Coordinates of C-alpha atoms and ligand atoms in Angstrom, one line a residue:
M1 CA 146.1 101.7 86.9
A2 CA 145.7 103.6 90.2
K3 CA 143.7 102.0 92.7
K4 CA 141.1 104.3 94.2
Q5 CA 140.4 103.8 98.2
F6 CA 136.9 103.6 99.6
K7 CA 135.9 105.8 102.2
T8 CA 137.1 105.2 105.8
E9 CA 133.6 104.2 106.9
S10 CA 132.7 101.5 103.8
K11 CA 136.3 100.1 104.4
K12 CA 135.4 99.0 107.9
L13 CA 131.9 97.9 106.6
L14 CA 133.5 95.7 103.9
E15 CA 135.6 94.3 106.4
M16 CA 132.8 92.9 108.7
M17 CA 130.8 92.1 106.1
I18 CA 133.9 89.7 104.3
H19 CA 134.1 88.1 107.9
S20 CA 130.7 87.7 108.5
I21 CA 129.3 84.6 109.0
Y22 CA 128.3 81.6 106.4
T23 CA 124.7 81.2 106.6
H24 CA 124.3 85.1 106.2
K25 CA 125.8 85.3 102.6
E26 CA 123.1 83.9 100.5
I27 CA 121.4 87.2 100.5
F28 CA 123.7 88.7 98.1
L29 CA 121.6 87.6 95.4
R30 CA 118.5 89.1 97.0
E31 CA 120.2 92.5 97.3
L32 CA 121.8 92.3 93.7
I33 CA 118.8 91.3 92.2
S34 CA 116.9 94.0 94.1
N35 CA 119.2 96.6 92.8
A36 CA 118.5 95.3 89.5
S37 CA 114.9 95.3 89.7
D38 CA 115.3 99.5 91.0
A39 CA 117.1 100.3 88.2
L40 CA 114.4 98.8 85.8
D41 CA 111.7 100.6 87.7
K42 CA 113.7 103.8 87.5
L43 CA 114.0 103.3 83.4
Y44 CA 110.4 102.7 83.1
F45 CA 109.0 105.3 85.6
R46 CA 111.5 107.8 83.0
S47 CA 109.9 106.1 80.0
L48 CA 106.4 107.5 81.3
T49 CA 107.1 110.9 80.9
D50 CA 110.3 110.6 78.5
S51 CA 109.4 109.9 74.8
T52 CA 113.3 108.9 74.2
V53 CA 113.0 105.9 76.4
T54 CA 111.7 103.4 74.1
Q55 CA 112.3 100.2 75.7
T56 CA 109.1 98.1 75.0
R57 CA 107.6 97.0 78.6
D58 CA 108.2 93.2 77.9
A59 CA 111.7 93.4 77.3
Y60 CA 112.7 94.8 80.7
Q61 CA 114.4 92.3 82.4
I62 CA 117.0 90.8 84.7
M63 CA 119.4 87.7 83.9
L64 CA 121.4 85.5 85.5
A65 CA 124.3 83.3 84.7
V66 CA 126.8 80.9 86.1
D67 CA 130.0 79.4 84.6
K68 CA 131.6 76.5 86.6
E69 CA 134.9 76.7 85.1
A70 CA 135.2 80.2 86.0
R71 CA 133.5 80.2 89.1
T72 CA 131.5 83.5 88.5
I73 CA 128.0 84.4 88.8
T74 CA 126.4 87.3 86.8
I75 CA 123.7 89.1 87.2
A76 CA 122.6 91.5 84.5
D77 CA 119.7 93.9 83.8
N78 CA 118.9 96.4 81.1
G79 CA 117.3 99.1 83.3
C80 CA 118.7 102.6 83.6
G81 CA 122.6 102.1 84.0
M82 CA 125.3 104.4 85.6
T83 CA 127.8 106.7 84.2
A84 CA 131.0 106.6 85.3
E85 CA 130.7 109.0 87.7
E86 CA 127.2 107.3 89.2
L87 CA 129.3 104.2 89.5
E88 CA 132.0 105.8 91.6
K89 CA 129.3 107.7 93.4
N90 CA 127.4 104.6 94.0
L91 CA 129.9 101.8 94.8
G92 CA 133.0 103.8 96.1
T93 CA 131.1 104.9 99.3
I94 CA 129.2 102.7 101.0
A95 CA 127.8 104.7 103.9
K96 CA 125.4 106.9 101.3
S97 CA 123.6 104.0 100.9
G98 CA 120.0 104.4 102.4
S99 CA 120.2 100.7 103.7
F100 CA 123.3 101.6 106.1
D101 CA 121.8 104.3 108.4
F102 CA 121.6 102.4 111.7
K103 CA 124.0 103.0 114.0
R104 CA 127.4 102.1 113.1
D105 CA 129.2 102.3 116.0
N106 CA 127.3 99.1 117.6
E107 CA 128.6 96.1 118.7
Q108 CA 130.2 93.7 115.8
K109 CA 127.6 91.3 117.0
E110 CA 124.4 93.3 116.4
D111 CA 126.0 94.5 113.1
V112 CA 126.1 91.1 111.7
D113 CA 122.9 90.3 112.3
I114 CA 121.4 93.4 110.8
I115 CA 123.7 92.1 107.6
G116 CA 122.2 88.8 108.1
Q117 CA 118.3 90.1 108.4
F118 CA 118.7 92.6 105.9
G119 CA 121.8 92.9 103.8
V120 CA 123.6 95.9 103.0
G121 CA 123.0 96.2 99.4
F122 CA 125.7 95.6 96.9
Y123 CA 128.5 95.2 99.0
S124 CA 127.0 92.0 100.5
A125 CA 128.3 90.6 97.2
F126 CA 132.2 90.7 98.9
M127 CA 131.0 87.8 101.3
V128 CA 131.1 85.5 98.6
S129 CA 133.4 86.9 95.9
E130 CA 137.3 87.5 95.3
K131 CA 136.5 89.9 92.8
I132 CA 133.5 92.0 91.5
T133 CA 133.3 93.4 88.1
V134 CA 130.6 96.1 86.9
T135 CA 129.6 97.0 83.7
S136 CA 127.6 99.6 83.6
K137 CA 126.2 102.0 80.5
A138 CA 123.7 104.3 81.2
Y139 CA 120.5 104.8 79.1
G140 CA 121.1 106.7 75.9
A141 CA 124.9 107.0 76.7
E142 CA 127.5 106.0 74.4
V143 CA 130.3 104.5 76.4
A144 CA 130.4 101.7 79.0
T145 CA 132.3 101.9 82.2
I146 CA 134.2 99.2 83.8
W147 CA 134.3 99.2 87.8
E148 CA 136.3 96.4 89.7
S149 CA 137.5 95.6 93.0
T150 CA 138.9 92.8 95.1
G151 CA 137.8 93.9 98.3
V152 CA 139.1 96.4 101.0
D153 CA 141.8 97.3 99.1
G154 CA 140.2 99.8 96.6
Y155 CA 138.8 99.6 93.0
T156 CA 139.4 100.9 89.5
V157 CA 137.6 102.3 87.1
R158 CA 138.0 102.1 83.1
E159 CA 136.5 102.2 80.0
G160 CA 134.6 99.7 78.3
E161 CA 132.1 97.9 76.4
M162 CA 128.5 96.9 76.5
D163 CA 125.9 96.2 73.6
T164 CA 123.0 97.4 75.6
H165 CA 122.2 99.8 78.2
G166 CA 121.8 98.6 81.4
T167 CA 124.2 96.7 84.4
K168 CA 126.3 93.5 84.3
I169 CA 127.6 92.2 87.3
V170 CA 130.3 89.4 87.3
L171 CA 131.2 87.9 90.7
T172 CA 134.4 85.8 90.6
L173 CA 133.4 83.5 93.7
L174 CA 136.2 83.1 96.6
A175 CA 137.9 79.7 96.7
D176 CA 136.0 76.9 99.2
T177 CA 137.3 76.2 102.4
E178 CA 136.7 74.0 104.7
D179 CA 133.4 75.3 106.1
E180 CA 132.3 77.3 103.5
K181 CA 131.4 76.1 100.4
Y182 CA 130.8 78.9 97.9
S183 CA 130.8 76.5 94.9
E184 CA 127.3 75.8 95.8
F185 CA 126.0 79.1 94.5
L186 CA 127.3 77.8 91.1
E187 CA 125.0 75.5 91.1
E188 CA 121.5 75.9 89.0
Y189 CA 119.2 74.4 91.7
K190 CA 120.9 76.7 94.3
I191 CA 120.2 79.9 92.4
R192 CA 116.6 78.9 91.5
S193 CA 115.9 78.1 95.1
L194 CA 117.2 81.6 96.3
V195 CA 115.5 83.1 93.5
K196 CA 112.0 81.6 95.2
K197 CA 113.2 82.2 98.4
Y198 CA 114.0 86.2 98.4
S199 CA 112.9 87.5 94.8
D200 CA 109.8 85.6 94.2
Y201 CA 107.9 88.7 93.7
I202 CA 110.2 91.1 91.9
R203 CA 107.7 91.9 88.9
Y204 CA 110.4 91.7 86.2
P205 CA 111.1 88.5 84.9
I206 CA 114.4 87.0 86.6
K207 CA 115.7 84.7 83.5
M208 CA 118.3 81.7 83.6
A209 CA 119.6 79.7 81.0
V210 CA 119.2 76.2 82.3
S211 CA 120.4 73.0 80.5
K212 CA 117.3 70.3 80.4
T213 CA 118.2 66.6 79.5
Q214 CA 115.6 65.1 77.6
K215 CA 114.9 62.0 75.5
K216 CA 115.5 62.7 71.6
A217 CA 112.5 62.0 69.5
D218 CA 112.3 58.5 67.7
S219 CA 115.3 57.5 69.6
D220 CA 116.5 56.2 73.0
E221 CA 119.1 58.6 73.2
Y222 CA 119.2 61.7 75.5
E223 CA 120.4 65.2 74.4
T224 CA 120.7 68.4 76.4
L225 CA 119.1 71.6 75.5
V226 CA 119.7 74.7 76.7
E227 CA 116.6 76.8 77.6
V228 CA 116.0 80.3 79.1
Q229 CA 113.7 79.9 81.8
T230 CA 112.1 82.3 84.0
L231 CA 113.0 81.5 87.9
N232 CA 110.1 84.1 89.6
N233 CA 106.6 84.4 89.7
M234 CA 106.6 87.7 89.4
V235 CA 103.2 88.2 91.2
P236 CA 103.8 91.5 92.9
L237 CA 103.4 90.5 97.0
W238 CA 100.5 92.8 97.5
K239 CA 98.9 90.9 94.5
R240 CA 99.0 87.7 96.3
A241 CA 96.6 86.3 98.9
Q242 CA 97.6 87.3 102.3
S243 CA 97.0 83.9 103.4
E244 CA 99.7 82.8 101.2
V245 CA 102.6 85.3 102.0
S246 CA 104.5 84.7 105.1
E247 CA 105.3 86.8 107.6
E248 CA 109.0 86.9 106.4
E249 CA 108.3 87.4 102.8
Y250 CA 106.4 90.6 104.2
R251 CA 109.3 91.6 106.6
H252 CA 112.1 91.2 103.8
F253 CA 109.9 93.2 100.9
Y254 CA 109.6 96.0 103.8
T255 CA 113.3 96.1 105.4
D256 CA 114.5 95.9 101.3
K257 CA 112.1 98.5 99.7
F258 CA 112.0 101.0 102.8
Y259 CA 115.5 100.9 104.0
D260 CA 114.7 99.8 107.7
Y261 CA 116.8 97.4 109.5
E262 CA 114.1 96.6 111.9
A263 CA 111.0 94.5 110.9
P264 CA 107.7 96.6 111.2
A265 CA 105.5 96.9 114.1
R266 CA 102.4 95.9 111.6
T267 CA 101.9 95.0 108.3
I268 CA 98.5 96.0 107.0
V269 CA 96.8 94.9 103.7
Q270 CA 94.1 96.4 102.6
K271 CA 91.7 95.3 99.8
S272 CA 88.6 97.1 98.9
E273 CA 86.2 97.4 96.1
G274 CA 83.3 99.3 95.6
A275 CA 83.6 103.0 95.5
S276 CA 87.1 102.6 94.6
T277 CA 89.4 99.3 93.8
F278 CA 92.6 99.3 95.1
T279 CA 95.0 97.1 96.9
A280 CA 97.3 98.8 99.7
L281 CA 100.2 97.5 101.4
L282 CA 101.2 99.3 104.5
F283 CA 103.8 99.2 107.1
I284 CA 104.1 100.7 110.4
P285 CA 107.6 100.9 111.4
T286 CA 108.9 99.9 115.0
H287 CA 111.0 103.1 115.6
A288 CA 111.2 106.5 114.1
P289 CA 113.8 107.2 110.8
Y290 CA 116.6 109.2 112.3
N291 CA 115.0 112.4 110.4
Y292 CA 111.4 111.9 111.1
Y293 CA 110.8 114.7 113.3
S294 CA 112.6 117.3 110.9
K295 CA 111.5 119.0 107.8
E296 CA 113.6 116.4 105.5
Y297 CA 111.2 114.2 105.8
E298 CA 109.1 113.3 103.5
K299 CA 105.7 111.3 103.8
G300 CA 104.1 109.3 101.4
L301 CA 103.2 105.8 99.7
E302 CA 104.3 104.8 96.4
L303 CA 101.3 104.7 94.1
Y304 CA 100.6 101.7 91.1
S305 CA 98.6 101.9 88.7
S306 CA 97.7 98.1 87.9
G307 CA 101.5 97.2 89.1
V308 CA 102.9 99.6 87.0
M309 CA 104.9 102.5 89.3
I310 CA 103.2 106.1 88.5
M311 CA 104.9 107.9 91.9
E312 CA 107.5 107.3 94.3
K313 CA 105.6 109.2 97.2
C314 CA 102.8 110.0 96.8
A315 CA 102.0 112.6 99.8
D316 CA 97.8 113.2 99.1
L317 CA 97.2 109.6 100.3
L318 CA 98.5 110.1 103.9
P319 CA 97.5 112.6 106.6
D320 CA 100.1 114.2 108.3
Y321 CA 99.6 112.6 111.3
F322 CA 100.0 109.3 110.1
S323 CA 102.9 110.5 108.1
F324 CA 104.8 107.5 109.7
V325 CA 103.1 104.7 107.6
K326 CA 105.2 103.5 104.5
G327 CA 103.7 101.5 101.7
L328 CA 102.4 101.3 98.4
V329 CA 98.8 101.7 97.0
D330 CA 97.9 100.0 93.8
S331 CA 94.7 100.7 92.1
S332 CA 93.1 99.9 88.6
D333 CA 91.4 103.3 88.6
L334 CA 94.1 105.2 88.1
S335 CA 94.9 106.4 84.6
L336 CA 98.8 105.7 83.7
N337 CA 99.9 108.7 82.6
I338 CA 98.3 110.8 85.5
S339 CA 100.3 114.0 86.3
R340 CA 101.1 115.3 89.6
E341 CA 98.7 118.1 89.1
M342 CA 95.5 116.0 87.9
L343 CA 96.6 113.3 91.1
Q344 CA 96.0 116.2 93.4
H345 CA 92.2 117.0 92.2
D346 CA 91.4 113.2 91.6
R347 CA 88.3 112.1 93.2
Q348 CA 89.6 108.5 93.3
L349 CA 92.8 109.3 95.3
K350 CA 90.5 111.4 98.1
V351 CA 88.4 108.3 98.4
M352 CA 91.1 105.9 98.5
A353 CA 93.1 108.2 101.1
R354 CA 90.1 108.3 103.4
A355 CA 89.8 104.7 103.2
I356 CA 93.5 104.2 104.2
E357 CA 93.5 106.6 107.1
K358 CA 90.1 104.7 108.5
K359 CA 92.2 101.4 108.0
I360 CA 95.5 102.6 109.6
K361 CA 93.4 104.2 112.9
N362 CA 91.6 101.1 113.1
D363 CA 94.8 99.1 112.6
L364 CA 96.2 101.2 115.6
L365 CA 93.3 100.3 117.8
K366 CA 93.7 96.9 117.3
M367 CA 97.5 96.9 118.1
L368 CA 96.4 99.1 121.3
T369 CA 94.0 96.2 122.5
E370 CA 96.1 92.9 121.4
D371 CA 99.5 94.1 122.2
R372 CA 99.8 96.8 124.7
T373 CA 103.7 96.7 125.1
K374 CA 104.1 96.8 121.1
Y375 CA 101.9 99.8 120.9
E376 CA 103.3 101.5 123.9
R377 CA 106.5 101.2 121.9
F378 CA 105.2 102.5 118.8
F379 CA 103.7 105.2 120.9
D380 CA 107.0 106.3 122.1
A381 CA 108.4 107.0 118.5
F382 CA 104.8 108.4 117.1
G383 CA 103.0 109.3 119.9
L384 CA 104.2 113.2 119.5
N385 CA 103.3 113.4 115.7
L386 CA 99.9 111.9 116.7
K387 CA 99.6 115.0 119.5
Y388 CA 100.6 117.1 116.8
G389 CA 97.7 115.8 114.5
V390 CA 95.1 116.4 117.7
Y391 CA 96.5 120.2 117.7
S392 CA 96.6 120.9 114.1
D393 CA 93.7 122.2 112.1
F394 CA 92.0 123.7 114.8
G395 CA 91.7 120.3 116.2
M396 CA 89.8 118.8 113.0
H397 CA 91.1 115.7 113.5
K398 CA 90.8 115.1 117.1
E399 CA 88.1 112.2 116.9
V400 CA 90.6 110.4 114.6
L401 CA 93.1 110.7 117.2
S402 CA 91.9 110.8 120.5
D403 CA 91.3 107.0 121.2
L404 CA 94.9 106.6 119.9
L405 CA 96.7 108.9 122.6
L406 CA 98.4 107.6 125.8
F407 CA 99.4 109.5 128.7
K408 CA 101.9 108.9 131.8
S409 CA 99.6 109.1 134.8
S410 CA 99.8 109.5 138.5
K411 CA 98.5 105.9 139.0
E412 CA 101.7 103.7 139.0
Q413 CA 103.0 106.5 136.2
K414 CA 102.3 104.1 133.5
Y415 CA 100.7 104.7 130.4
V416 CA 96.9 105.3 130.0
T417 CA 94.5 105.9 127.4
L418 CA 91.7 108.7 127.9
K419 CA 89.3 106.0 127.9
E420 CA 90.9 104.2 130.4
Y421 CA 91.2 107.3 132.6
V422 CA 87.6 108.4 132.4
E423 CA 86.2 104.7 132.9
G424 CA 88.5 104.9 136.2
M425 CA 86.9 107.6 137.1
P426 CA 85.3 107.2 141.1
E427 CA 82.0 108.9 141.5
G428 CA 82.0 112.4 142.0
Q429 CA 84.6 113.1 139.8
K430 CA 83.9 116.0 137.3
A431 CA 87.1 116.6 134.8
I432 CA 90.0 114.9 133.7
Y433 CA 92.9 116.5 135.5
Y434 CA 96.3 117.0 134.1
A435 CA 99.7 118.8 135.1
S436 CA 102.5 119.8 132.9
G437 CA 106.2 120.0 133.7
E438 CA 109.4 118.8 132.7
N439 CA 108.9 115.2 133.4
T440 CA 107.3 113.0 135.5
A441 CA 109.0 113.4 138.7
K442 CA 108.8 116.8 138.8
I443 CA 105.0 116.9 138.0
A444 CA 104.6 114.1 140.8
M445 CA 106.4 117.0 143.3
L446 CA 103.8 119.6 142.4
P447 CA 101.6 120.6 145.4
Q448 CA 98.1 120.7 143.1
V449 CA 99.1 117.0 142.1
E450 CA 99.0 116.1 145.4
A451 CA 95.9 117.8 146.3
V452 CA 94.1 116.2 143.4
T453 CA 95.7 112.4 144.0
S454 CA 94.9 113.0 147.6
R455 CA 90.9 112.6 146.8
G456 CA 91.7 109.4 144.6
Y457 CA 91.8 111.2 141.4
E458 CA 94.4 110.1 138.8
V459 CA 96.4 113.2 136.9
L460 CA 97.8 113.0 133.1
Y461 CA 101.3 113.8 133.4
L462 CA 102.0 115.8 130.4
T463 CA 105.4 116.3 129.5
D464 CA 105.8 116.9 126.0
E465 CA 105.3 120.6 124.7
V466 CA 102.4 120.1 122.5
D467 CA 100.4 118.1 125.3
E468 CA 98.6 121.0 126.9
F469 CA 97.8 122.4 123.6
A470 CA 96.5 119.4 122.3
L471 CA 94.4 119.1 125.5
R472 CA 92.9 122.1 125.1
V473 CA 91.9 122.0 121.8
M474 CA 89.9 118.8 122.4
E475 CA 88.3 120.6 124.9
T476 CA 86.6 116.9 126.8
Y477 CA 86.8 113.3 126.3
M478 CA 83.4 111.5 126.7
E479 CA 82.1 115.0 127.6
K480 CA 84.5 115.0 130.6
P481 CA 86.2 118.5 130.4
F482 CA 90.0 118.7 130.7
K483 CA 91.3 120.6 133.8
N484 CA 94.7 121.5 134.5
V485 CA 96.0 121.3 138.4
S486 CA 97.4 124.6 138.5
T487 CA 94.2 126.4 137.9
D488 CA 93.2 128.7 140.7
K489 CA 89.3 127.2 140.2
L490 CA 90.7 124.0 140.9
E491 CA 86.9 123.4 142.8
L492 CA 87.8 120.5 144.7
E493 CA 86.0 121.4 147.7
G494 CA 83.1 120.4 149.1
E495 CA 80.3 123.2 149.8
E496 CA 81.4 123.3 153.7
E497 CA 85.0 123.4 152.4
K498 CA 84.0 126.4 150.2
Q499 CA 82.2 128.3 152.9
A500 CA 85.2 128.2 155.1
L501 CA 87.4 129.0 152.4
E502 CA 85.4 132.0 151.2
E503 CA 85.1 133.2 154.7
E504 CA 88.9 133.1 155.1
N505 CA 89.3 134.7 152.3
T506 CA 87.4 137.8 153.5
Q507 CA 88.8 137.9 156.9
N508 CA 92.4 138.4 155.7
A509 CA 91.3 140.8 152.9
D510 CA 93.9 143.1 154.1
L511 CA 97.0 140.7 154.3
L512 CA 96.5 139.2 151.3
T513 CA 96.0 142.8 149.5
K514 CA 99.3 144.0 151.2
M515 CA 101.1 140.8 149.6
K516 CA 99.8 141.4 146.3
G517 CA 101.3 144.8 146.8
F518 CA 104.6 143.5 147.8
L519 CA 104.7 141.1 144.6
G520 CA 103.1 144.0 142.5
E521 CA 102.8 142.8 138.7
A522 CA 104.7 139.3 139.2
V523 CA 101.0 137.9 140.3
A524 CA 97.5 138.6 139.3
A525 CA 96.6 137.9 143.0
V526 CA 97.3 136.5 146.5
K527 CA 94.3 134.0 147.8
L528 CA 93.7 131.3 150.1
S529 CA 93.6 127.9 149.2
A530 CA 92.3 124.8 151.2
T531 CA 93.9 122.0 148.6
L532 CA 97.4 122.3 149.1
G533 CA 98.3 119.6 151.4
K534 CA 101.6 119.7 153.3
H535 CA 102.9 122.9 151.1
P536 CA 102.5 126.4 152.5
V537 CA 102.0 127.9 148.8
S538 CA 101.6 127.4 145.1
L539 CA 101.6 129.0 141.7
A540 CA 98.1 128.6 140.2
S541 CA 97.0 130.2 136.8
E542 CA 93.9 131.6 136.4
G543 CA 91.7 130.7 133.6
D544 CA 92.6 128.3 131.0
F545 CA 96.2 129.8 129.8
S546 CA 98.7 128.3 131.8
V547 CA 102.2 129.1 133.2
E548 CA 103.4 125.8 130.9
M549 CA 101.8 127.1 128.0
E550 CA 103.5 130.6 128.2
R551 CA 106.8 129.1 128.6
V552 CA 106.3 126.8 125.6
L553 CA 104.9 130.0 123.2
S554 CA 107.5 132.1 124.3
R555 CA 110.5 129.5 123.0
T556 CA 108.8 130.0 119.3
P557 CA 109.8 132.6 117.3
G558 CA 108.1 135.8 117.9
G559 CA 106.6 134.0 121.0
E560 CA 108.3 136.6 123.4
D561 CA 105.1 139.1 122.9
G562 CA 102.8 136.2 122.9
P563 CA 99.9 135.5 126.0
K564 CA 100.9 135.9 129.4
A565 CA 99.6 133.3 132.0
Q566 CA 97.8 135.2 135.0
T567 CA 99.7 133.7 137.9
V568 CA 97.8 133.5 141.1
L569 CA 99.9 133.0 144.5
Q570 CA 97.9 130.3 146.7
L571 CA 98.6 130.3 150.5
N572 CA 97.4 127.2 152.4
Y573 CA 95.3 128.9 155.4
T574 CA 95.5 125.6 157.0
H575 CA 99.6 125.3 157.3
P576 CA 101.4 127.0 160.3
V577 CA 103.5 129.5 158.2
F578 CA 100.0 131.2 157.1
E579 CA 99.2 131.5 160.8
K580 CA 103.1 132.9 161.4
L581 CA 102.3 135.6 158.5
K582 CA 99.6 137.4 160.2
T583 CA 101.7 138.1 163.2
L584 CA 104.5 139.8 161.1
D585 CA 104.8 143.7 160.7
D586 CA 105.0 145.2 157.4
D587 CA 108.6 145.1 156.7
K588 CA 108.8 141.5 157.8
L589 CA 105.4 140.9 155.9
A590 CA 107.3 141.9 152.6
T591 CA 110.3 139.6 153.2
Y592 CA 108.4 136.6 153.7
T593 CA 106.3 137.2 150.9
K594 CA 109.0 137.3 148.3
I595 CA 110.2 134.5 149.6
L596 CA 106.9 132.4 149.5
Y597 CA 106.6 133.5 146.0
S598 CA 110.2 132.1 144.9
E599 CA 109.2 129.3 146.7
A600 CA 106.1 128.8 144.9
R601 CA 107.7 129.8 141.6
L602 CA 110.7 126.8 142.2
L603 CA 108.0 124.3 143.2
A604 CA 106.2 124.9 139.6
G605 CA 109.6 123.9 138.1
L606 CA 110.1 127.9 137.0
T607 CA 113.1 129.9 137.6
I608 CA 113.3 132.6 139.7
D609 CA 114.5 136.3 138.4
N610 CA 116.9 137.1 141.4
P611 CA 118.4 134.3 143.1
V612 CA 121.0 136.8 144.7
E613 CA 117.9 138.2 146.6
F614 CA 116.3 135.0 147.4
A615 CA 119.6 134.1 148.8
Q616 CA 120.1 137.4 151.1
L617 CA 116.2 137.5 152.1
I618 CA 116.5 133.7 153.7
S619 CA 120.0 134.9 155.4
E620 CA 117.9 137.7 156.8
V621 CA 114.8 135.5 157.7
M622 CA 117.5 133.1 159.8
Q623 CA 119.3 135.6 161.5
Ligands
LIG701 P1 121.1 100.8 98.0 O1 120.3 99.7 96.9 O2 120.5 100.1 99.4 O3 121.0 102.1 97.4 P2 123.6 99.6 97.1 O4 124.9 99.6 97.9 O5 123.1 98.3 96.8 O6 122.5 100.6 97.7 O7 123.5 100.3 95.7 C1 123.7 101.7 96.0 C2 123.6 102.2 94.6 O8 124.2 102.0 93.4 C3 122.4 102.4 94.1 O9 121.7 103.1 95.1 C4 121.8 102.4 92.8 O10 121.6 104.4 92.6 C5 123.3 102.0 92.8 N1 122.8 100.7 91.9 C6 123.2 99.6 92.3 N2 123.1 98.5 91.4 C7 122.6 99.3 90.5 C8 122.2 98.5 88.9 N3 122.3 97.3 88.7 N4 121.8 99.7 88.2 C9 121.8 100.7 88.4 N5 122.2 101.2 89.3 C10 122.4 100.5 90.2

């Protein structure tokens, strides 16, 4: 029979797997049992809506067997099974497996660690086997298919026979070597301990025929009986008391079930009684899945009714801004065959969703106070989503989310919360100041930032597009208004300064009008300012709609015709350049004005429309 080849990716991984270190190898059993359990879930799930699936509930099981002479371990399930096409698709390509979306190009060492901790499904069986034979029959199908492989050199597929539907996997173990005693896996005690260690919570019985030696009745002789025993406890992890479940068990449960290679940042167990009775087991991932910020990502929690899964991704249980949360909810208040449409209107579900949202928020706040480093990492991964949450639905969720936000700030350029910001405000500071820009380094150089920080005030550095929109929607935090440092009404001046500024503006009104004339529609006004520090000019915006907001909106579809910021060219009247302006004739003044305006734009992180003209003007002045 012709051998088929594994895909290149698969081949590489297989090789890596085969040579991984011995202590990791035992996880193969956990991986195969977990696949069997998934296959049982799938069939059970189907039986809820498909009356042709008639297997009774207590018949669902996983069978293990060892044969010392043949050196084989068999793992069989009576789940959904696979057709010939499915077998090839699922076992012929390793890279498609959800658990293998991590960086494949990383160093070998890291990969091996990943295998050790989390396994990579079916293929882990090659770590202990010289040959793997999979016989599978899809539910309702007539024929079975046999898939067989001895490793990297490929696999064969042929038709076969099987009594029931489901999948039977026979592993022929590798020969023992000096360091690696594969025969150990043929010992009953070893299998038993591996099931306890890794698969105790599997909700279907994992059965094995075990031999028992016991004394014969009425005689001194012993006899050996074979008895089928269930090896696992079968209590789902979330039904056990939290104190009895180790962190490692939660971790394995999470990484196995949600295809992550990294342990979760937080594990949240919620048991609620009263208005609604349910248990939730929730996880906050450490990093964002590769497709998190794309349309493909689907939020949702698994939904169980008294231990039986009724929905794989119940979106209604999670608000969009917490869409990164993974996990499940098990409730006795839901009926088993409730439909999706009915669920949407289910009152119980709404009560649960609200309680879950509150729990997640409190847990995040706890992480923020208890483990700042971890929280900051979390925020780097999901903060953007929280900020979109503030902005969405006209700010309806700002109360829930505002305490969870972090912003980099002028103080040490580290993250601060809004609360920390407000609590650190010196006497007399009236607003929460922020500045927008491409990155913190560029923001730090803005003239207005300097003006504000020189008064001892902290400035929030906004670098994500959504930031300023989110703050605008919030309006205030702890009764303090947010204020963009680039507004023309920064009002940092004291009374005296204000008066002086007004006087200067009046005295130089002619000059300012002329300058505005040279710039035409490019600016709404040219004004003097006392808060520009060492800079001669700066660009500000009139009112609340900033240049940065205009830039963001103009990039959205249809946004070119959106609102425009009203820009104001501010001149520092204490700067020598301003003194010079007063002495110029109109021609020169026009040249200087255009140069200053371009300078202000560049300082604000904007482009200039006509760089050639700018260069010519500079040369002209230099001559
Ligand atoms: P993963 O379980 O991470 O998707 P695997 O490599 O372990 O990756 O398995 C690949 C696919 O093969 C599974 O997603 C599933 O569709 C199928 N599969 C594996 N084992 C079984 C089984 N015992 N019964 C039915 N399908 C199975």
